[in-house]
Amino acid sequence: MNVQVKKVYRNYYLNIISALFKKLGLPQLIDHLVPVDPQCQTRVSDAVQAIIYNMFDGRQALVHVERWAQEIDLEKLIRPGLHPSWLNDDALARHLDRLYEADIHKVISTCLIHIYRKEGLSLRAFHADTTDKTVYGAYESASLEALQITHGYNRHHRWQKQIGFGLVGNEDGIPFYGDVHDGNLPDKTWNPEVLSRVHEQLKQAKIEDEWIYVADSAAMTKDTLAQTKAVNAFLITRGPSSLRIVKRAFAEADSAHIPWSDPFTLAERNGATYRVWETSSTYEGHPVRLIVVESSALDQRKGKTLEKERTKEAELLREEQAHWERHPFSCREDAEQALASLKTSLRPRFHQVKAAVEEIVRPKKRRGRPKKGAEPEMETRYLLRLDVEFDPNAWEQARRKASRFVLVTTVPEEWKGQQMDAQEILKLYKGQISVEMNFAFLKDPFFTDEIYVKKPERVAVLGYLFLLALAIYRVFQRRVRQFITPEHPLKGAGGRKLTRPTGQAIFQLFQYVNVVLLELPDGRIQRSLDRSLTPEQRRILQGLGLDESIYV
């Protein structure tokens, strides 16, 4: 029997992403939102899938996608009859333009709402934040309404040409709302604007229920508080230390009579220990709850700052001590006045300083050689002696204060039949890490490398496709984590036990899955895996409701 190997495809985990994309019904939805052009060989959904799968395979410029498409099982991943040459850079660019003209923000928003419905995801609390992405080149547009790619300061205070990403997602990090905005839009402006847009998306999903908006300290403004109330939402944010009500809460928390909670942890193991105390106040006419949180895990940056301050203070005290030892006083009265002034000016944070006037009697210095046998003339001088000692109690108190922060919230103490005490508010706020992990994806050069397009409209569309790829990645990760438990962990690369595997860790398990395209004697084409799947690979596919058919 003469069977010929026609092609070998290195598809590995792309088939899983493709199967998930289709199970969610996204190709049909995209083609509904941006109708198929009968004069075009490809559909918009073809271009979107090609670009997104290329992101998951190590993103390349549009000009290289056609060559990349020749190396993957395109008919299996996207649809039968699709030819790689149809995905040239001109065709992809035209589809980017069509997506922009169809209102790319609306297209992706509709896709995200659709994903939430299909997955039955919680709409109880949303975490919001923004980030920036550096871009290069000169971008020209005929429209003043297009994305403004401008210079601005990034999160590291570097001046660069950039665009902004805004994300609002649930506790699993799955985006419900996303936008690509001007590179210098401040968070204080973005927060109130995005609240109304999220509200519109909830109405589009026919949800009029109350919800919680969790954001960083930039959300602590009069406009954001007013907007949360207007859209039937509640706010949880971190109170800036410069606010008067926050300073007052810090001061009250230092009182001896304050009833701090018992220590508790939020993580399953090796987590920080917290204590909380709650008070109330008003801000810009809005009643708010203030929750002072004390964490055993001192913020790394604050810890370094404290160490620098302690070292600098010790050096200054040594210099002060050396100065007064070199400059004695001739009379006690002058020394006592200097001592009083010194005690007033010295206010060390981390050291105890005992200063006193010390009387010393010493030979009086004279010019020339003393006469033989003459008794030296004595003089009395007065030194300021400083006894400096490190204060461990003051150091620990400073560290404790540095590990405190204040959460400000408008969430009532009871909401939807659940007690929303200080511990629950802290738990919701700590979920903010989910949106921060999303930014790691958006800035990972493997997934979202430099943007090589000429028009800002196309930059905007690519940015929104990054957000859609992120949503697919997060849904994939969430589905796997539902059947991987501490009792039944996943055996990852190198034999590591994974109880909450990341999407990338799962991708590694499928790194060497290849598909062989065979031509049978009768001319029929048949697909076959080049090796049997491992038990772990089969477990993942079964957990996702898939099998080998996604490859063959």
Coordinates of C-alpha atoms in Angstrom, one line a residue:
M1 CA 0.0 0.0 0.0
N2 CA 1.6 3.2 -1.2
V3 CA 0.9 6.0 1.3
Q4 CA 2.8 9.2 0.8
V5 CA 3.5 11.9 3.4
K6 CA 2.3 15.1 1.8
K7 CA 2.9 17.6 4.7
V8 CA 3.8 17.7 8.4
Y9 CA 2.1 20.5 10.4
R10 CA 3.3 21.7 13.7
N11 CA 0.0 22.7 15.1
Y12 CA 0.4 21.7 18.8
Y13 CA -2.0 23.9 20.9
L14 CA -3.4 26.0 18.1
N15 CA -6.0 23.4 17.4
I16 CA -7.3 23.8 21.0
I17 CA -7.6 27.5 20.6
S18 CA -9.3 27.1 17.2
A19 CA -11.8 24.6 18.7
L20 CA -12.6 26.9 21.6
F21 CA -13.0 29.9 19.2
K22 CA -15.5 27.9 17.1
K23 CA -17.3 26.4 20.2
L24 CA -17.9 30.0 21.4
G25 CA -19.5 30.7 18.0
L26 CA -17.3 33.7 17.3
P27 CA -16.7 33.2 13.5
Q28 CA -20.4 33.3 12.8
L29 CA -20.9 36.3 15.1
I30 CA -18.0 38.3 13.5
D31 CA -19.4 37.6 10.0
H32 CA -22.8 38.7 11.2
L33 CA -21.4 42.0 12.5
V34 CA -19.2 42.6 9.5
P35 CA -21.0 40.9 6.5
V36 CA -19.1 38.8 4.0
D37 CA -18.1 40.6 0.8
P38 CA -19.2 38.4 -2.1
Q39 CA -16.3 39.8 -4.2
C40 CA -13.7 38.8 -1.6
Q41 CA -12.2 35.3 -1.3
T42 CA -11.9 35.5 2.4
R43 CA -14.2 36.6 5.2
V44 CA -13.5 38.9 8.1
S45 CA -13.7 36.0 10.5
D46 CA -10.9 34.3 8.4
A47 CA -8.6 37.3 8.9
V48 CA -9.5 37.6 12.6
Q49 CA -8.8 34.0 13.2
A50 CA -5.5 34.1 11.3
I51 CA -4.2 37.1 13.2
I52 CA -5.3 35.7 16.6
Y53 CA -3.8 32.3 15.9
N54 CA -0.6 33.9 14.7
M55 CA -0.5 35.8 18.1
F56 CA -0.7 32.6 20.0
D57 CA 2.1 31.2 17.8
G58 CA 4.5 34.1 18.4
R59 CA 3.1 37.1 16.6
Q60 CA 4.6 38.4 13.4
A61 CA 4.0 41.4 11.1
L62 CA 1.1 41.1 8.7
V63 CA 3.5 40.8 5.8
H64 CA 4.7 37.5 7.2
V65 CA 1.3 35.9 8.0
E66 CA 0.9 34.4 4.5
R67 CA 4.2 32.5 4.8
W68 CA 3.3 31.5 8.4
A69 CA -0.1 30.2 7.1
Q70 CA 1.7 27.8 4.8
E71 CA 3.3 26.1 7.8
I72 CA 0.0 25.4 9.7
D73 CA -3.0 23.2 9.0
L74 CA -5.1 26.2 7.8
E75 CA -8.1 24.2 6.6
K76 CA -8.4 22.5 9.9
L77 CA -7.8 25.6 12.0
I78 CA -10.0 28.0 10.1
R79 CA -12.2 26.4 7.4
P80 CA -11.9 24.0 4.4
G81 CA -10.9 25.5 1.1
L82 CA -9.0 28.4 2.6
H83 CA -5.7 28.9 0.8
P84 CA -2.6 30.6 2.5
S85 CA -2.1 33.0 -0.4
W86 CA -5.5 34.5 0.3
L87 CA -4.1 35.8 3.6
N88 CA -1.6 38.2 2.1
D89 CA -0.9 41.5 3.8
D90 CA -3.1 43.5 1.4
A91 CA -6.1 41.2 2.1
L92 CA -5.5 41.4 5.9
A93 CA -5.2 45.2 5.8
R94 CA -8.5 45.5 3.9
H95 CA -10.2 43.4 6.5
L96 CA -8.7 45.6 9.3
D97 CA -10.2 48.6 7.5
R98 CA -13.6 46.9 7.2
L99 CA -13.5 46.1 10.9
Y100 CA -12.7 49.7 11.7
E101 CA -15.5 51.0 9.5
A102 CA -18.0 48.6 11.2
D103 CA -17.0 50.2 14.6
I104 CA -14.3 47.8 16.0
H105 CA -15.2 48.8 19.6
K106 CA -18.8 47.7 19.1
V107 CA -17.7 44.5 17.3
I108 CA -15.3 43.4 20.1
S109 CA -17.7 44.5 22.8
T110 CA -20.5 42.4 21.3
C111 CA -18.0 39.4 21.2
L112 CA -17.1 39.9 24.9
I113 CA -20.8 40.0 25.9
H114 CA -21.4 36.9 23.8
I115 CA -18.5 35.1 25.6
Y116 CA -19.9 36.0 29.0
R117 CA -23.3 34.6 28.1
K118 CA -21.9 31.4 26.6
E119 CA -19.6 30.8 29.7
G120 CA -22.3 31.9 32.2
L121 CA -19.8 34.2 33.9
S122 CA -20.4 36.2 37.0
L123 CA -21.3 39.9 36.6
R124 CA -21.1 40.7 40.3
A125 CA -17.9 42.6 40.5
F126 CA -15.5 44.0 37.8
H127 CA -11.9 45.0 38.1
A128 CA -10.7 48.0 36.0
D129 CA -7.3 49.4 35.1
T130 CA -5.4 50.9 32.2
T131 CA -1.9 50.4 30.8
D132 CA 0.1 51.7 27.9
K133 CA 1.9 50.1 24.9
T134 CA 4.9 51.6 23.1
V135 CA 4.5 52.0 19.3
Y136 CA 7.0 53.2 16.7
G137 CA 6.9 55.0 13.4
A138 CA 4.9 57.8 11.8
Y139 CA 1.1 57.2 11.6
E140 CA -1.0 59.2 9.2
S141 CA -4.8 59.4 9.2
A142 CA -7.4 61.3 7.2
S143 CA -9.7 61.3 10.2
L144 CA -9.5 63.4 13.3
E145 CA -11.7 60.9 15.1
A146 CA -9.1 58.1 14.7
L147 CA -6.9 56.8 17.5
Q148 CA -4.5 59.5 18.6
I149 CA -1.0 58.0 18.8
T150 CA 0.7 60.5 21.0
H151 CA 3.7 61.0 23.2
G152 CA 3.2 60.5 26.9
Y153 CA 4.8 59.2 30.1
N154 CA 4.5 55.5 30.6
R155 CA 4.2 53.7 33.9
H156 CA 8.0 54.0 34.3
H157 CA 7.9 57.7 33.7
R158 CA 9.6 57.4 30.3
W159 CA 8.6 59.7 27.5
Q160 CA 7.5 57.6 24.5
K161 CA 5.0 57.3 21.6
Q162 CA 2.2 55.1 22.9
I163 CA -1.4 53.9 22.9
G164 CA -3.5 53.1 25.9
F165 CA -5.4 49.9 26.8
G166 CA -8.4 50.0 29.2
L167 CA -9.7 46.8 30.7
V168 CA -12.7 45.8 32.8
G169 CA -13.0 42.2 33.7
N170 CA -14.3 39.8 36.3
E171 CA -12.4 38.0 39.0
D172 CA -11.1 35.4 36.5
G173 CA -9.6 38.2 34.5
I174 CA -11.9 37.6 31.5
P175 CA -12.5 41.0 29.9
F176 CA -16.1 42.2 29.8
Y177 CA -15.1 45.6 28.4
G178 CA -12.0 46.8 26.7
D179 CA -10.9 49.8 24.8
V180 CA -7.9 51.1 22.9
H181 CA -7.5 54.8 23.6
D182 CA -5.2 57.8 23.1
G183 CA -1.8 57.4 24.6
N184 CA -2.0 60.2 27.1
L185 CA -5.6 59.8 28.5
P186 CA -5.3 60.1 32.3
D187 CA -6.9 57.4 34.5
K188 CA -8.9 60.1 36.4
T189 CA -10.7 60.9 33.1
W190 CA -11.0 57.3 31.9
N191 CA -12.7 55.9 35.0
P192 CA -15.9 57.9 35.0
E193 CA -16.2 57.5 31.2
V194 CA -15.8 53.8 31.3
L195 CA -18.4 53.3 34.0
S196 CA -21.1 54.6 31.7
R197 CA -19.8 52.4 28.9
V198 CA -19.8 49.3 31.0
H199 CA -23.3 50.2 32.1
E200 CA -24.4 50.4 28.4
Q201 CA -22.9 46.9 27.8
L202 CA -24.7 45.5 30.8
K203 CA -28.0 47.0 29.4
Q204 CA -27.1 45.4 26.0
A205 CA -26.8 42.1 27.9
K206 CA -30.2 42.9 29.4
I207 CA -28.8 43.2 32.9
E208 CA -30.0 46.0 35.1
D209 CA -28.7 44.6 38.4
E210 CA -26.3 46.4 40.8
W211 CA -22.6 45.7 40.4
I212 CA -19.3 46.6 42.0
Y213 CA -16.5 48.5 40.3
V214 CA -13.0 47.9 41.7
A215 CA -10.2 50.2 40.6
D216 CA -6.9 51.8 41.8
S217 CA -6.5 55.1 43.6
A218 CA -7.1 57.2 40.4
A219 CA -10.8 56.3 40.8
M220 CA -11.0 58.2 44.0
T221 CA -12.5 61.4 42.5
K222 CA -15.8 63.3 42.7
D223 CA -16.7 62.4 39.1
T224 CA -16.1 58.7 39.6
L225 CA -18.2 58.6 42.8
A226 CA -21.0 60.4 41.1
Q227 CA -20.9 58.2 38.0
T228 CA -20.9 54.9 40.1
K229 CA -24.1 56.1 41.7
A230 CA -25.6 57.1 38.3
V231 CA -25.0 53.7 36.8
N232 CA -26.3 51.7 39.7
A233 CA -22.9 50.6 40.8
F234 CA -20.7 50.6 44.0
L235 CA -17.0 51.6 44.2
I236 CA -14.0 49.9 45.9
T237 CA -10.8 51.8 45.5
R238 CA -7.6 52.5 47.4
G239 CA -7.6 55.9 49.1
P240 CA -4.7 58.2 48.2
S241 CA -2.6 58.9 51.3
S242 CA -2.9 62.7 50.5
L243 CA -6.6 62.8 51.2
R244 CA -7.7 64.3 54.5
I245 CA -10.2 61.5 55.3
V246 CA -7.4 59.0 54.7
K247 CA -4.9 60.8 56.9
R248 CA -7.6 61.0 59.6
A249 CA -8.2 57.2 59.4
F250 CA -4.5 56.5 59.6
A251 CA -4.2 58.7 62.7
E252 CA -7.2 57.1 64.4
A253 CA -5.9 53.6 63.6
D254 CA -2.8 54.4 65.8
S255 CA -4.9 54.9 68.9
A256 CA -4.6 52.3 71.6
H257 CA -8.4 51.7 71.9
I258 CA -9.0 50.8 68.2
P259 CA -10.6 47.3 67.9
W260 CA -8.5 45.7 65.2
S261 CA -9.8 42.5 63.8
D262 CA -8.1 39.2 64.5
P263 CA -5.4 38.3 62.0
F264 CA -6.6 36.4 58.9
T265 CA -5.3 35.2 55.6
L266 CA -6.9 35.3 52.1
A267 CA -4.6 32.8 50.3
E268 CA -4.6 29.1 50.8
R269 CA -1.0 28.9 51.9
N270 CA 2.1 31.1 52.3
G271 CA -0.1 34.2 52.1
A272 CA 0.1 37.5 53.9
T273 CA -1.7 38.0 57.2
Y274 CA -4.0 40.9 57.5
R275 CA -5.8 42.9 60.2
V276 CA -8.5 45.4 59.4
W277 CA -10.4 48.2 61.2
E278 CA -13.3 50.1 59.7
T279 CA -14.6 53.6 60.1
S280 CA -16.8 55.9 58.0
S281 CA -16.8 59.4 56.6
T282 CA -18.0 61.5 53.6
Y283 CA -16.2 62.6 50.5
E284 CA -17.5 65.3 48.2
G285 CA -21.0 64.7 49.7
H286 CA -20.9 60.9 49.2
P287 CA -21.0 58.7 52.4
V288 CA -18.1 56.2 52.3
R289 CA -16.7 53.4 54.4
L290 CA -13.0 53.6 55.2
I291 CA -11.2 50.3 55.8
V292 CA -7.7 50.5 57.3
V293 CA -5.7 47.4 56.3
E294 CA -2.5 46.2 57.9
S295 CA -0.5 43.6 56.0
S296 CA 2.3 41.4 57.2
A297 CA 3.8 41.6 53.6
L298 CA 5.4 45.0 53.5
D299 CA 5.4 46.4 50.0
Q300 CA 8.8 45.9 48.4
R301 CA 9.2 49.5 47.3
K302 CA 8.2 50.9 50.7
G303 CA 10.6 48.4 52.4
K304 CA 13.5 49.7 50.2
T305 CA 12.5 53.3 51.0
L306 CA 12.5 52.6 54.7
E307 CA 15.9 50.9 54.5
K308 CA 17.3 53.9 52.7
E309 CA 15.9 56.3 55.2
R310 CA 17.3 54.3 58.1
T311 CA 20.8 54.2 56.5
K312 CA 20.8 57.9 55.8
E313 CA 19.6 58.7 59.3
A314 CA 22.5 56.6 60.8
E315 CA 25.0 58.4 58.6
L316 CA 23.7 61.9 59.5
L317 CA 23.8 61.0 63.2
R318 CA 27.4 59.8 62.9
E319 CA 28.4 63.1 61.1
E320 CA 26.6 65.1 63.9
Q321 CA 28.5 63.2 66.6
A322 CA 31.9 63.7 64.9
H323 CA 31.1 67.4 64.4
W324 CA 30.5 68.2 68.1
E325 CA 33.5 66.1 69.1
R326 CA 35.7 68.3 66.9
H327 CA 34.2 71.6 68.2
P328 CA 34.3 71.9 72.0
F329 CA 32.9 74.9 73.9
S330 CA 34.8 77.1 76.3
C331 CA 32.0 77.6 78.7
R332 CA 29.3 75.4 80.0
E333 CA 26.5 77.9 79.3
D334 CA 27.3 77.9 75.6
A335 CA 27.4 74.1 75.6
E336 CA 24.0 73.9 77.4
Q337 CA 22.4 76.2 74.9
A338 CA 23.8 74.2 72.0
L339 CA 22.5 71.0 73.7
A340 CA 19.0 72.4 74.0
S341 CA 19.0 73.5 70.3
L342 CA 20.3 70.1 69.3
K343 CA 17.6 68.2 71.2
T344 CA 15.0 70.4 69.4
S345 CA 16.4 69.8 65.9
L346 CA 17.2 66.1 66.2
R347 CA 14.1 64.0 65.6
P348 CA 15.3 60.6 64.6
R349 CA 12.8 58.0 63.5
F350 CA 14.8 54.8 63.9
H351 CA 17.4 55.6 66.6
Q352 CA 17.5 56.6 70.2
V353 CA 19.8 59.5 70.9
K354 CA 21.1 60.5 74.3
A355 CA 22.9 63.8 74.3
A356 CA 24.7 65.4 77.3
V357 CA 27.4 68.0 78.1
E358 CA 30.7 66.4 79.0
E359 CA 33.3 68.3 80.9
I360 CA 37.0 67.5 80.0
V361 CA 40.2 69.0 81.4
R362 CA 43.2 68.9 79.1
P363 CA 46.5 70.6 78.7
K364 CA 46.2 73.9 77.0
K365 CA 47.8 74.1 73.6
R366 CA 50.4 76.8 73.2
R367 CA 52.8 77.7 70.4
G368 CA 56.4 76.6 70.5
R369 CA 58.3 74.1 72.6
P370 CA 57.4 74.1 76.3
K371 CA 60.2 75.0 78.8
K372 CA 62.0 72.1 80.3
G373 CA 60.5 71.1 83.7
A374 CA 57.6 73.5 83.3
E375 CA 54.1 72.3 84.4
P376 CA 51.6 72.3 81.6
E377 CA 48.8 74.8 81.9
M378 CA 45.4 73.0 82.0
E379 CA 42.1 74.2 80.5
T380 CA 38.4 73.1 80.8
R381 CA 36.4 72.4 77.7
Y382 CA 32.8 71.2 77.2
L383 CA 31.8 68.7 74.6
L384 CA 28.4 67.6 73.4
R385 CA 28.5 63.8 73.6
L386 CA 25.9 61.8 71.5
D387 CA 25.1 58.3 72.4
V388 CA 23.3 56.8 69.3
E389 CA 21.5 53.4 69.5
F390 CA 19.2 51.7 67.0
D391 CA 15.6 51.5 68.2
P392 CA 14.1 48.2 67.1
N393 CA 10.6 49.1 68.4
A394 CA 10.5 52.3 66.4
W395 CA 11.7 50.4 63.3
E396 CA 9.0 47.8 63.7
Q397 CA 6.3 50.5 64.2
A398 CA 7.5 52.3 61.1
R399 CA 7.3 49.1 59.1
R400 CA 3.9 48.4 60.4
K401 CA 2.6 51.8 59.4
A402 CA 4.2 51.4 56.0
S403 CA 2.3 48.2 55.5
R404 CA -1.0 49.9 56.1
F405 CA -3.3 51.2 53.4
V406 CA -6.9 52.4 53.3
L407 CA -9.7 51.1 51.1
V408 CA -12.6 53.4 50.3
T409 CA -15.9 51.9 49.3
T410 CA -19.5 52.7 48.8
V411 CA -20.6 49.1 49.1
P412 CA -23.3 48.7 51.8
E413 CA -22.6 46.4 54.8
E414 CA -25.1 44.0 53.4
W415 CA -25.6 43.5 49.7
K416 CA -27.7 40.9 47.9
G417 CA -28.2 38.9 51.1
Q418 CA -24.4 38.7 51.8
Q419 CA -22.5 40.4 54.6
M420 CA -20.0 42.8 52.9
D421 CA -17.7 43.3 55.9
A422 CA -14.2 44.7 55.8
Q423 CA -12.6 41.3 55.1
E424 CA -14.9 40.7 52.1
I425 CA -14.1 44.2 50.7
L426 CA -10.4 43.5 51.0
K427 CA -10.9 40.1 49.3
L428 CA -12.6 41.8 46.3
Y429 CA -9.9 44.5 46.1
K430 CA -7.1 41.9 46.1
G431 CA -8.7 40.4 43.0
Q432 CA -7.3 43.4 41.2
I433 CA -4.3 41.3 40.4
S434 CA -6.4 39.6 37.7
V435 CA -6.4 42.7 35.5
E436 CA -2.7 43.3 36.2
M437 CA -2.0 39.8 35.0
N438 CA -3.9 40.7 31.8
F439 CA -1.5 43.5 31.2
A440 CA 1.4 41.0 31.4
F441 CA -0.3 39.2 28.4
L442 CA -0.8 42.4 26.5
K443 CA 2.9 43.4 26.9
D444 CA 4.4 39.9 26.3
P445 CA 6.4 40.2 23.1
F446 CA 5.5 36.6 22.2
F447 CA 1.8 37.4 21.9
T448 CA 1.8 41.1 21.1
D449 CA 5.1 42.1 19.5
E450 CA 5.7 45.5 17.8
I451 CA 2.9 46.9 15.6
Y452 CA 3.9 47.1 12.0
V453 CA 1.0 48.9 10.3
K454 CA 0.9 52.4 8.8
K455 CA -2.5 53.8 9.8
P456 CA -3.7 54.6 13.3
E457 CA -7.1 53.0 12.4
R458 CA -5.4 49.7 11.8
V459 CA -3.4 50.1 15.0
A460 CA -6.7 50.5 16.9
V461 CA -8.1 47.3 15.2
L462 CA -5.0 45.3 16.1
G463 CA -5.2 46.6 19.6
Y464 CA -8.8 45.3 19.9
L465 CA -7.8 42.0 18.4
F466 CA -5.2 41.7 21.2
L467 CA -8.1 42.2 23.7
L468 CA -10.1 39.4 22.0
A469 CA -7.1 37.1 22.0
L470 CA -6.7 37.8 25.7
A471 CA -10.4 36.9 26.3
I472 CA -9.9 33.6 24.5
Y473 CA -6.7 32.9 26.5
R474 CA -8.5 33.6 29.8
V475 CA -11.5 31.5 29.0
F476 CA -9.2 28.6 28.0
Q477 CA -7.3 29.0 31.3
R478 CA -10.5 29.2 33.4
R479 CA -12.0 26.0 31.8
V480 CA -8.8 24.0 32.5
R481 CA -8.6 25.2 36.1
Q482 CA -12.2 24.0 36.7
F483 CA -11.1 20.4 36.5
I484 CA -7.5 20.7 37.8
T485 CA -7.7 20.6 41.6
P486 CA -5.2 20.3 44.5
E487 CA -6.4 16.8 44.9
H488 CA -5.9 16.0 41.2
P489 CA -3.1 18.2 40.0
L490 CA -1.8 18.4 36.5
K491 CA 1.7 17.0 35.8
G492 CA 3.4 19.8 33.9
A493 CA 6.7 20.1 32.1
G494 CA 9.6 18.7 34.1
G495 CA 7.1 16.7 36.3
R496 CA 5.9 19.8 38.2
K497 CA 2.6 19.4 39.9
L498 CA 0.2 22.2 38.8
T499 CA -2.9 23.0 40.7
R500 CA -3.7 26.4 39.1
P501 CA -1.9 26.1 35.7
T502 CA -1.5 29.1 33.5
G503 CA -2.4 29.0 29.9
Q504 CA 1.2 29.0 28.9
A505 CA 2.0 26.1 31.1
I506 CA -0.7 24.1 29.4
F507 CA 0.6 25.1 26.0
Q508 CA 3.9 23.7 26.9
L509 CA 2.4 20.2 27.3
F510 CA 1.2 20.3 23.6
Q511 CA 4.5 21.8 22.3
Y512 CA 5.5 18.7 20.2
V513 CA 2.1 17.6 18.9
N514 CA 2.4 17.4 15.1
V515 CA -0.1 16.5 12.4
V516 CA 1.0 14.4 9.4
L517 CA -1.0 14.9 6.1
L518 CA -1.1 11.6 4.3
E519 CA -2.1 10.9 0.7
L520 CA -3.7 7.5 0.3
P521 CA -3.4 5.4 -2.9
D522 CA -7.0 6.4 -4.0
G523 CA -6.0 10.1 -3.8
R524 CA -7.9 10.8 -0.5
I525 CA -6.2 13.0 2.1
Q526 CA -6.0 11.8 5.7
R527 CA -4.6 13.4 8.8
S528 CA -2.8 11.6 11.5
L529 CA -0.9 12.5 14.7
D530 CA 2.8 11.8 14.5
R531 CA 2.6 10.2 18.0
S532 CA 0.0 9.1 20.5
L533 CA -1.2 11.7 22.9
T534 CA 0.0 11.5 26.5
P535 CA -2.4 10.8 29.4
E536 CA -2.1 14.4 30.5
Q537 CA -2.8 15.7 27.0
R538 CA -5.9 13.5 26.8
R539 CA -7.0 14.6 30.3
I540 CA -6.9 18.2 29.2
L541 CA -8.8 17.6 26.0
Q542 CA -11.5 15.5 27.7
G543 CA -11.9 18.2 30.4
L544 CA -12.4 20.8 27.6
G545 CA -15.0 18.5 25.9
L546 CA -12.6 17.8 23.0
D547 CA -10.8 14.8 21.6
E548 CA -8.3 13.9 18.9
S549 CA -10.7 14.9 16.2
I550 CA -9.6 18.6 16.6
Y551 CA -6.3 17.4 15.0
V552 CA -7.3 14.7 12.6

